[in-house]
Amino acid sequence: MSRLTGNIDDFGMDTISLAGSLDAKLRTVRDAGFSQIMLSARDLVDHREGLDGAVAAVRASGLRVTGMQALRDFEGLDGPLREYKIDVAKSMLELCAAVGSRLLLVGSSTSTHAAAAPDASDSPDAIARDLRRLAMLAVPLGIRVAYQALSWGHRINEFPQAWDVVLRADTPNLGLAMSAFHILASRTSLEGLDDLDPDKVFLVQLADFMWSEMRSVDERISTAQHASVFPGEGVHSEQLAELVTRLDQLGYRGAYSFDVCNDDYRQMPLPTVAARALQSAVWLGETVLRRSVPLPQAMRLKRVR
């Protein structure tokens, strides 16, 4: 029996997919029919009218802020590096609160400096300790922390490892961010999904790419930053559809954000890029999740066989 509980509100765009000003991005995403958007700190601090102007623009758009990305290289540090990153984290949490974001995305550390620090520890327990401290800083602001395994992470590079750390930290407002790109790039088995608590999955980011495999870490980084594509446009549609379906069957009911960085997209008119994202939302909603997605005259992508 088909479930008819979901719609376009389940999916959102990320400002990283679009060129132009924050105001133009917000207007384009809203006009395309999306109700939520993922922001970066740079969107706010680079606004021509400063932070206050950025906050006013976001609120006037009527869009819900899916979350803020991303705090990098936070865990496994010691000494001055650790205190520096704590200051950075506090600043990002303040930005989250200012713009109404209730989620901060944190990527697993890729820092070689952390690994080389004489007193640093990158054991799972030490990483959990650091993330617990970050989550405690977020509590007074009502913000959740979503920890994501980057496929080029130094110690944590697949989602089962990130899940283990989240469990060790055992903090209510610390959860997992799932990334389709990193799962596909590292060819991580989906069997580990059965071990997840859906209530501790705070965000699912979706993206694909145009080649069958990544031959090096450098290729993963370059593809993620310059050549990822929307779901349904890449060569891993079947695997991506399986990931989304299994998360849905697990009980995940949170947001899906299109985490797509593509140099070609940033040379296209903003409405053109948003239309491509809309196609992905319709494909995922109607074909993959088989939900009701009320978008009259929306174009459909080819169904996955």
CSV table of C-alpha atoms in Angstrom, one decimal, residues 4 13 58 93 100 128 133 171 182 191 242 266 275 287 304:
chain,number,residue,atom,x,y,z
A,4,LEU,CA,0.9,9.4,1.0
A,13,MET,CA,18.1,23.1,-1.6
A,58,VAL,CA,16.2,34.9,5.5
A,93,LEU,CA,26.4,28.4,17.0
A,100,GLY,CA,16.8,30.6,13.3
A,128,ALA,CA,33.1,11.5,21.5
A,133,ARG,CA,31.4,19.3,24.7
A,171,THR,CA,24.0,13.3,24.3
A,182,HIS,CA,30.3,10.1,0.9
A,191,GLU,CA,23.9,-3.0,6.1
A,242,GLU,CA,18.1,2.2,-2.1
A,266,ARG,CA,27.1,28.1,-10.9
A,275,ALA,CA,14.3,23.5,-11.7
A,287,THR,CA,9.1,7.4,-7.8
A,304,VAL,CA,15.0,4.0,-12.0
